[in-house]
Coordinates of C-alpha atoms and ligand atoms in Angstrom, one line a residue:
M181 CA 1.9 23.4 4.1
E182 CA 5.0 20.6 2.7
R183 CA 4.5 21.1 -1.2
K184 CA 5.4 17.4 -1.1
L185 CA 3.9 14.8 1.1
V186 CA 4.7 11.2 1.1
I187 CA 2.6 8.4 3.0
L188 CA 3.6 5.1 3.5
G189 CA 2.7 2.4 5.0
S190 CA 4.4 1.4 8.4
Q191 CA 3.8 -2.1 9.3
W192 CA 2.5 -5.4 6.9
G193 CA 0.0 -3.1 4.8
D194 CA -3.4 -2.5 5.6
E195 CA -2.7 0.2 7.9
G196 CA -5.7 2.5 6.7
K197 CA -3.6 4.2 4.2
G198 CA -6.7 4.8 2.3
K199 CA -8.5 7.0 4.9
I200 CA -5.4 9.3 5.7
V201 CA -4.6 10.0 2.2
D202 CA -8.5 10.6 1.0
L203 CA -8.4 12.9 4.1
L204 CA -5.2 14.6 3.4
S205 CA -5.9 14.7 -0.5
E206 CA -7.9 18.0 0.8
N207 CA -5.2 20.2 0.8
Y208 CA -3.2 18.9 -2.1
D209 CA -3.8 18.9 -5.3
M210 CA -2.2 15.6 -7.2
V211 CA -1.9 12.6 -5.7
I212 CA 0.6 9.7 -7.2
R213 CA 1.0 6.2 -6.5
Y214 CA 4.5 4.9 -7.3
Q215 CA 4.7 1.2 -6.5
G216 CA 3.0 -1.9 -6.8
G217 CA -0.6 -2.4 -9.2
S218 CA -4.2 -3.8 -8.5
N219 CA -2.7 -6.2 -5.5
A220 CA -3.6 -2.7 -3.0
G221 CA -7.0 -2.2 -1.4
H222 CA -7.4 1.8 -0.5
T223 CA -10.8 1.6 1.5
V224 CA -12.7 5.1 2.1
I225 CA -15.8 6.0 2.8
Y226 CA -17.3 7.8 0.3
N227 CA -20.6 9.5 0.3
N228 CA -21.5 7.0 2.7
R229 CA -21.0 4.0 0.7
K230 CA -17.4 1.8 1.0
V231 CA -15.2 2.3 -1.7
I232 CA -11.9 0.3 -2.7
L233 CA -9.4 2.1 -5.0
H234 CA -7.0 -1.0 -6.3
L235 CA -5.0 1.1 -9.0
L236 CA -5.7 4.5 -8.4
P237 CA -4.5 7.0 -5.9
T238 CA -7.4 7.7 -3.9
G239 CA -7.3 11.3 -3.3
I240 CA -9.2 11.1 -7.3
L241 CA -12.1 10.6 -5.0
H242 CA -11.6 14.9 -4.4
P243 CA -13.1 16.7 -7.3
H244 CA -9.8 19.6 -7.4
V245 CA -7.3 16.2 -7.6
T246 CA -5.1 14.9 -10.4
G247 CA -4.3 10.9 -9.5
V248 CA -1.0 10.0 -11.0
I249 CA 0.3 6.6 -11.9
T250 CA 3.8 6.4 -12.6
Q251 CA 6.5 4.2 -14.3
G252 CA 7.2 1.9 -10.8
M253 CA 3.7 0.6 -11.0
V254 CA 2.2 -2.4 -13.2
V255 CA -1.1 -1.9 -14.7
D256 CA -3.6 -4.2 -15.7
L257 CA -6.2 -2.4 -18.2
E258 CA -8.9 -4.4 -17.5
V259 CA -8.8 -3.2 -13.7
L260 CA -8.1 0.0 -14.5
D261 CA -11.1 -0.2 -17.1
Q262 CA -13.4 -1.4 -14.0
E263 CA -12.2 1.0 -11.3
L264 CA -12.6 4.3 -13.8
E265 CA -15.9 2.8 -14.9
N266 CA -17.2 2.2 -11.5
L267 CA -16.0 5.1 -10.1
R268 CA -18.1 7.1 -13.0
S269 CA -21.6 5.1 -11.9
I270 CA -21.0 6.3 -8.3
G271 CA -21.0 10.2 -9.7
V272 CA -17.0 11.0 -10.0
D273 CA -15.8 12.2 -12.6
W274 CA -12.3 12.1 -13.3
E275 CA -12.2 13.2 -16.8
G276 CA -8.8 15.4 -17.3
R277 CA -7.6 14.4 -14.2
V278 CA -5.6 10.7 -14.7
F279 CA -2.3 11.1 -16.0
I280 CA -0.7 7.4 -16.8
S281 CA 2.7 7.2 -17.0
D282 CA 4.0 5.6 -20.7
R283 CA 6.9 3.9 -19.4
A284 CA 4.7 1.3 -17.1
H285 CA 4.4 -1.9 -17.4
L286 CA 1.5 -4.1 -18.5
V287 CA 0.0 -7.0 -16.2
M288 CA -0.8 -9.1 -18.7
P289 CA -3.4 -12.3 -18.3
Y290 CA 0.0 -14.9 -19.1
H291 CA 1.2 -12.9 -15.7
K292 CA -2.1 -14.3 -13.9
V293 CA -1.5 -17.6 -15.0
L294 CA 2.3 -17.7 -13.7
D295 CA 1.2 -16.2 -10.4
R296 CA -1.5 -19.0 -10.2
L297 CA 1.3 -21.9 -11.3
F298 CA 4.1 -20.3 -8.9
E299 CA 1.8 -20.8 -6.1
K300 CA 1.0 -24.3 -6.5
R301 CA 4.8 -24.6 -5.9
G302 CA 5.0 -23.5 -2.5
G303 CA 3.7 -19.8 -2.6
I304 CA 3.6 -17.0 -0.6
G305 CA -0.5 -16.2 -0.7
T306 CA 0.0 -13.2 -3.0
T307 CA -3.5 -11.9 -4.0
L308 CA -2.8 -13.7 -7.7
R309 CA -2.9 -10.5 -8.9
G310 CA -0.1 -11.1 -11.8
I311 CA 2.1 -8.6 -9.6
G312 CA 5.0 -10.8 -8.9
P313 CA 5.1 -11.8 -12.6
A314 CA 4.7 -8.5 -14.2
Y315 CA 7.9 -7.4 -11.9
M316 CA 9.7 -10.6 -13.0
F317 CA 9.3 -10.0 -16.5
K318 CA 9.8 -6.1 -16.2
F319 CA 13.3 -6.6 -14.8
G320 CA 13.6 -9.9 -17.0
R321 CA 13.2 -7.6 -20.0
K322 CA 10.5 -8.9 -21.3
G323 CA 7.8 -6.3 -20.0
V324 CA 5.6 -4.8 -22.5
R325 CA 5.2 -1.4 -21.4
I326 CA 2.1 1.5 -22.1
S327 CA 4.2 3.0 -25.0
D328 CA 4.5 0.2 -26.6
L329 CA 1.0 -0.2 -27.1
E330 CA 1.1 2.3 -29.9
D331 CA 3.3 0.3 -31.9
E332 CA 0.9 -2.7 -33.0
D333 CA 4.3 -4.1 -34.6
R334 CA 6.0 -4.4 -32.0
L335 CA 3.2 -5.5 -29.3
R336 CA 2.1 -8.4 -31.5
D337 CA 6.0 -9.4 -31.5
L338 CA 6.4 -9.1 -27.5
L339 CA 3.3 -10.5 -26.7
E340 CA 4.7 -13.7 -29.0
E341 CA 8.0 -13.8 -27.3
N342 CA 6.3 -14.2 -24.0
F343 CA 2.8 -16.4 -25.2
S344 CA 5.5 -18.8 -26.1
F345 CA 7.6 -18.8 -23.3
V346 CA 4.1 -19.3 -21.0
R347 CA 3.3 -21.7 -22.9
D348 CA 6.0 -23.9 -22.2
I349 CA 6.2 -23.1 -18.9
S350 CA 2.5 -24.2 -18.5
E351 CA 2.5 -27.3 -20.7
R352 CA 5.8 -28.3 -20.2
V353 CA 6.8 -28.0 -16.3
F354 CA 2.8 -27.8 -15.3
G355 CA 1.1 -30.0 -17.3
E356 CA -1.9 -27.6 -18.0
S357 CA -3.0 -26.1 -21.3
F358 CA -2.3 -22.4 -22.4
D359 CA -5.4 -21.1 -24.6
F360 CA -4.9 -17.1 -24.6
S361 CA -4.4 -16.1 -27.6
V362 CA -2.0 -13.8 -28.9
D363 CA -4.6 -12.3 -31.6
E364 CA -7.5 -11.8 -28.7
T365 CA -5.6 -10.3 -26.2
M366 CA -4.4 -7.7 -28.4
E367 CA -7.4 -6.8 -29.2
K368 CA -8.5 -7.0 -25.8
I369 CA -5.8 -4.6 -24.5
L370 CA -5.5 -2.3 -27.6
T371 CA -9.9 -1.9 -27.3
I372 CA -9.3 -0.7 -23.8
Y373 CA -6.4 1.1 -24.1
E374 CA -7.9 3.3 -27.1
K375 CA -10.0 4.5 -24.4
Y376 CA -7.6 6.1 -21.7
R377 CA -4.8 7.1 -24.7
P378 CA -5.4 10.5 -23.8
M379 CA -4.4 10.3 -20.1
V380 CA -1.1 8.5 -21.4
K381 CA 1.5 11.3 -19.9
D382 CA 5.4 11.3 -19.7
V383 CA 4.3 11.5 -16.5
S384 CA 8.2 11.8 -14.9
K385 CA 8.1 15.0 -16.4
I386 CA 4.9 16.4 -15.7
L387 CA 5.9 16.0 -11.9
W388 CA 9.5 17.6 -12.2
E389 CA 7.9 20.7 -14.1
T390 CA 4.8 21.2 -12.0
D391 CA 4.8 23.8 -9.1
R392 CA 1.4 21.6 -7.8
S393 CA 1.5 20.2 -4.5
M394 CA 1.7 16.4 -4.2
I395 CA 1.0 13.2 -2.0
F396 CA 2.7 10.5 -2.3
E397 CA 0.7 7.4 -1.7
G398 CA 2.9 4.2 -0.9
A399 CA 0.6 0.7 -1.6
Q400 CA 1.5 -2.2 1.1
G401 CA 3.6 -1.6 3.6
T402 CA 7.7 -1.0 5.3
M403 CA 7.6 -4.6 5.7
L404 CA 6.6 -6.0 2.7
D405 CA 9.2 -4.1 0.4
V406 CA 11.3 -6.2 -1.4
D407 CA 14.8 -5.3 -0.2
M408 CA 13.6 -4.2 3.2
G409 CA 10.9 -6.5 4.3
T410 CA 10.8 -9.7 5.5
Y411 CA 11.6 -11.2 2.1
P412 CA 11.1 -13.4 0.6
F413 CA 7.6 -13.4 2.6
V414 CA 7.3 -9.7 0.5
T415 CA 5.4 -7.5 -2.3
S416 CA 7.8 -7.3 -5.5
S417 CA 8.2 -3.7 -5.4
N418 CA 10.2 -1.5 -2.8
S419 CA 7.2 -0.4 -1.0
S420 CA 8.8 1.7 1.2
A421 CA 10.3 5.2 0.3
L422 CA 12.8 3.4 -1.4
G423 CA 10.4 3.1 -4.1
L424 CA 10.0 6.8 -4.3
A425 CA 13.2 7.6 -6.9
N426 CA 12.8 4.8 -9.2
G427 CA 8.9 4.5 -9.3
T428 CA 8.8 8.2 -10.2
G429 CA 11.8 8.3 -12.5
L430 CA 13.1 11.9 -10.3
S431 CA 16.4 11.9 -8.2
P432 CA 16.0 11.4 -4.6
K433 CA 17.0 14.9 -4.5
F434 CA 13.8 15.7 -5.4
F435 CA 12.4 14.2 -2.2
S436 CA 14.4 16.2 -0.1
D437 CA 12.0 19.0 0.8
A438 CA 9.2 16.2 1.2
Y439 CA 7.6 16.0 4.6
F440 CA 7.6 11.7 5.3
L441 CA 4.6 10.4 7.5
G442 CA 4.1 6.3 8.6
V443 CA 0.7 5.3 8.5
A444 CA 0.8 2.7 11.4
K445 CA -2.4 0.3 13.6
A446 CA -2.9 0.5 16.8
Y447 CA -2.0 -3.1 16.9
T448 CA -0.7 -5.5 14.0
T449 CA -1.5 -7.1 11.2
R450 CA -0.3 -9.5 8.3
V451 CA -1.9 -10.9 5.4
G452 CA -0.8 -14.5 4.0
E453 CA 2.7 -16.3 4.7
G454 CA 6.1 -15.0 6.8
P455 CA 7.0 -13.5 9.8
F456 CA 5.3 -11.8 12.4
P457 CA 6.8 -12.0 16.1
T458 CA 3.7 -10.7 17.7
E459 CA 1.1 -12.4 16.7
L460 CA -2.1 -13.9 18.3
K461 CA -3.1 -17.1 17.2
G462 CA -5.6 -17.8 19.8
E463 CA -9.2 -15.9 21.1
E464 CA -7.4 -12.3 21.5
G465 CA -6.2 -12.7 18.0
S466 CA -9.8 -13.3 16.7
R467 CA -10.7 -11.0 18.9
L468 CA -8.4 -8.3 17.4
R469 CA -9.8 -9.9 13.9
D470 CA -13.7 -9.5 14.6
L471 CA -13.4 -5.8 16.5
G472 CA -11.3 -4.7 13.9
G473 CA -12.9 -6.2 10.2
E474 CA -9.7 -7.9 9.5
Y475 CA -10.5 -9.3 6.4
G476 CA -8.1 -8.6 3.2
S477 CA -10.0 -6.1 1.1
T478 CA -8.4 -7.2 -2.2
T479 CA -8.8 -11.3 -1.6
G480 CA -11.1 -10.7 1.9
R481 CA -8.7 -13.2 3.4
P482 CA -8.8 -13.4 6.8
R483 CA -5.5 -11.1 8.3
R484 CA -3.2 -12.7 11.1
C485 CA -3.8 -10.5 13.6
G486 CA -1.2 -9.3 16.8
W487 CA 0.0 -6.7 19.5
L488 CA 1.2 -3.4 18.2
D489 CA 5.3 -4.1 17.6
L490 CA 7.5 -0.9 18.3
V491 CA 10.6 -2.8 16.7
V492 CA 8.9 -3.1 13.4
L493 CA 8.1 0.9 13.8
R494 CA 11.7 1.7 14.7
H495 CA 12.7 0.0 11.9
A496 CA 10.3 1.7 9.3
V497 CA 11.6 5.2 10.9
R498 CA 14.8 4.6 10.1
V499 CA 14.2 2.9 6.5
N500 CA 11.1 5.7 5.5
H501 CA 13.2 8.8 7.6
L502 CA 9.7 9.2 9.2
D503 CA 9.2 12.8 9.8
G504 CA 6.3 11.2 12.1
L505 CA 3.6 8.9 12.8
I506 CA 0.0 8.5 12.3
I507 CA -1.7 5.7 14.5
T508 CA -5.1 4.3 12.8
K509 CA -7.8 1.8 14.3
L510 CA -7.6 3.4 18.1
D511 CA -11.1 2.6 18.2
V512 CA -10.6 -1.4 18.0
L513 CA -8.8 -1.4 21.6
D514 CA -11.6 0.2 23.3
S515 CA -12.4 -2.9 24.9
F516 CA -9.1 -4.0 26.0
E517 CA -8.5 -4.1 29.9
E518 CA -5.0 -4.7 29.2
I519 CA -3.4 -3.9 25.8
K520 CA 0.3 -5.3 25.2
V521 CA 3.5 -3.5 23.5
C522 CA 6.1 -5.4 21.6
V523 CA 9.6 -3.2 22.7
A524 CA 12.3 -5.2 22.2
Y525 CA 12.8 -8.8 21.2
E526 CA 15.0 -11.5 22.5
L527 CA 17.0 -13.9 20.3
E528 CA 18.7 -17.2 22.3
G529 CA 18.9 -15.0 25.9
E530 CA 20.1 -12.0 24.2
R531 CA 17.6 -8.4 23.9
I532 CA 17.5 -7.4 20.2
D533 CA 15.9 -4.0 19.7
H534 CA 16.3 -3.7 15.5
F535 CA 14.9 -6.3 13.3
P536 CA 17.0 -9.1 11.9
A537 CA 16.5 -9.9 7.7
S538 CA 17.0 -13.5 8.7
P539 CA 13.4 -15.6 8.5
S540 CA 15.1 -18.6 10.7
L541 CA 16.3 -16.1 13.0
L542 CA 12.9 -14.3 12.9
D543 CA 11.1 -17.6 14.0
R544 CA 13.3 -17.3 16.9
V545 CA 12.7 -14.0 18.3
R546 CA 10.7 -13.4 21.0
P547 CA 9.1 -10.5 22.0
V548 CA 9.5 -8.6 25.0
Y549 CA 6.4 -6.7 26.2
I550 CA 5.0 -4.1 28.4
T551 CA 1.8 -4.4 29.3
L552 CA -0.1 -1.1 29.4
K553 CA -4.0 -0.5 31.0
G554 CA -6.7 -0.6 28.7
W555 CA -9.2 3.0 28.2
L556 CA -12.2 0.8 27.9
R557 CA -13.6 4.2 26.8
N558 CA -15.1 4.6 23.7
T559 CA -12.7 6.7 21.3
K560 CA -14.9 5.7 17.9
G561 CA -15.2 8.9 16.3
I562 CA -13.6 11.1 18.9
K563 CA -12.5 14.8 17.2
D564 CA -10.6 16.3 20.0
V565 CA -8.0 15.5 21.8
K566 CA -9.6 16.8 25.1
D567 CA -11.9 13.9 24.8
L568 CA -8.4 11.1 24.5
P569 CA -8.6 9.0 27.7
G570 CA -5.4 9.5 29.8
E571 CA -4.9 5.9 29.0
A572 CA -4.7 6.6 25.4
R573 CA -2.5 9.0 26.4
D574 CA -0.1 6.9 27.9
Y575 CA -0.2 4.4 24.6
I576 CA 0.9 7.5 22.4
N577 CA 3.9 8.5 24.8
L578 CA 4.8 5.2 24.1
I579 CA 4.7 5.1 20.9
E580 CA 6.6 8.3 20.4
E581 CA 9.3 7.4 23.7
F582 CA 10.6 3.7 21.7
T583 CA 10.2 5.2 18.1
G584 CA 11.8 8.8 18.5
V585 CA 9.4 10.6 16.2
P586 CA 5.9 12.1 16.9
V587 CA 2.6 10.3 16.5
V588 CA 0.8 13.4 14.5
M589 CA -2.5 11.9 14.2
L590 CA -4.5 9.5 15.3
S591 CA -7.5 7.7 13.3
T592 CA -10.7 7.0 15.7
G593 CA -12.9 5.5 12.7
P594 CA -13.0 4.8 9.4
R595 CA -14.9 8.0 8.3
R596 CA -12.8 10.7 6.7
E597 CA -14.2 13.3 9.3
E598 CA -12.8 10.5 12.4
Y599 CA -9.6 12.1 13.3
V600 CA -7.7 14.0 15.1
W601 CA -4.7 15.7 15.5
L602 CA -1.7 15.6 18.1
K603 CA 0.5 18.1 16.7
E604 CA 0.6 20.5 14.3
M605 CA 1.9 18.3 11.3
L606 CA 3.6 20.0 8.8
R607 CA 6.2 22.2 9.2
S608 CA 4.5 25.3 8.4
G609 CA 1.4 23.8 9.7
L610 CA -1.7 22.1 7.8
R611 CA -4.0 21.4 10.9
S612 CA -7.5 21.4 10.1
S613 CA -9.4 20.8 12.9
Ligands
GDP772 P1 -4.7 0.4 3.4 O1 -4.2 -0.6 2.5 O2 -3.9 0.6 4.4 O3 -5.4 1.7 2.5 O4 -5.5 -0.3 4.4 P2 -7.4 -0.9 4.1 O5 -8.3 0.1 3.6 O6 -6.7 -2.0 3.6 O7 -7.8 -1.2 5.8 C1 -8.3 -0.6 6.3 C2 -9.9 -1.1 6.8 O8 -10.1 -0.3 8.2 C3 -10.5 0.3 6.1 O9 -11.7 -1.0 6.0 C4 -10.9 0.8 6.6 O10 -12.1 1.2 6.5 C5 -10.9 1.2 7.9 N1 -9.8 1.9 9.0 C6 -9.4 3.0 8.4 N2 -8.9 3.7 9.5 C7 -9.7 3.1 10.6 C8 -10.0 3.7 12.3 O11 -9.0 4.5 12.8 N3 -10.9 2.8 13.0 C9 -11.7 2.3 12.4 N4 -12.9 1.4 13.1 N5 -11.6 1.5 10.9 C10 -10.5 2.6 9.7

C-alpha cells in the first residue's frame, strides 16, 4: 500500500470527496486537512446518519484514524467546538486522535463581518464563513495564530489593532455599527481553546517524523484553486495539489512518493458565481440537480449543474499530476437517454483543448460535445465491475482516453460500501473488493 495518498477535488468542489476519503481511511492511519476551513462540507453516511464535516478530516469517523488540521487551514474555534461535540453526541470518540497545528490561523468574528460586507459590494457568492478575510489577514501579516492564544497580552494587542481596523471599515465605509468587544471575544476564544489545548502540536514536525500512513484530504476543488482555478471566482487557498507543501509546512519533495487521485463527478456542478462552460440552464440542469440532490452541504444553495467537462478534468490532471481518477455519482445519470461530454472548447471559430485563464475568454468559449447513449439501467449501489452496463463502460473509457489517466474507482451511491474498483489502484495494490 502507498504510504501517502492525496485525494483532490478535480472540478469546482462537492465531488463527493468526503465519501471517498471516509472509505479509503479504512486502510490509513492519519488523515490530514491542509487548506481551507469550515467553508468545506464533506458528507459521509455514518451508521445510517448523514454527517457533514466542515473542519475535521473525514477519516476521523474511523476509530483508528488520527485527524490532523495543519497550519495551511484557517480554524474557527466555535465551529471546531460544535463539530467535536456533535461527533461525541453520535458516539465518535476522538479523544487523543485530533492534532491541530500551533501555526494555524484563526477565523475571528470580525472576519465574518468583513466577508458579509465585501459580499455586499459585488461579491462572488462566498459561504460567508470568514475564510477569505482570514487569509487576507494572514497574508497581510495581521492574523492571529493558535500559538498566540498562549500569550494573552499579545492576543489582546492583536485583537485591539484588528478590531479598530475592522470597526473603521464597517462604520466609515459601510455605515454599519460594529459592536464586538475585545474582552468578550477573548473570553469566548480562550474558553474553547482551553478545552482543546492538548491537541495543539507542531504538526509539521509530527508528519515529518512519523512512519504512519497518511491521506491528504483536499477541500473544494482544482477549479477553485486561488492560482489555477477560475480566478477571481475561487476560494482563498490553493485547493489543488499546489497547496500541499505550504499547507503542511513540508517540502514538495515530501510528496514525491505519494499517490495522487482526483475525484470528479460524472457530471459537473458549481456553487456561486463564475465561469462554467458546460452549465445547463434549462430543464436538463434542473433534472441533474434534482436527481443528484445538488444543494450545498454548507450553505444549502442550489448548485449549478451541467455535463461532464473533460477540458476541466485534463486541467486537473496536469495541475495535480494525477495518477488516476475516481468518478462519483455515476448513478445520477442512470435515467438519461443521451449523455453529453465536453471534449474541447470552441473559441472564436478555433478548437482549443486547454482551460483559458481569462474570465472574459471563458465567457466566450463554447463546449464541443460528444453524445453517448445512456445506459438506462440502475447502477445505484453496484459493487461488481461485471454489473456495469456496456454504455457506462464506454463513458469511463472516453474519460480515460481524453484525460490520459485511468479511472480507478467508481462511486455508485452515497454509502461507504457503494463503490466499484476498476483498476489496481495503488502501485502495490490496495484493493479491498
Ligand atoms: P465533497 O464536498 O466533495 O465531500 O462532496 P459533498 O459531500 O458536498 O457532496 C457529495 C454528496 O453526494 C453527498 O450528499 C454524498 O452523500 C453524495 N454522494 C457521494 N458519492 C455519491 C454517489 O456515488 N452517488 C450518489 N447518488 N451520491 C453520492
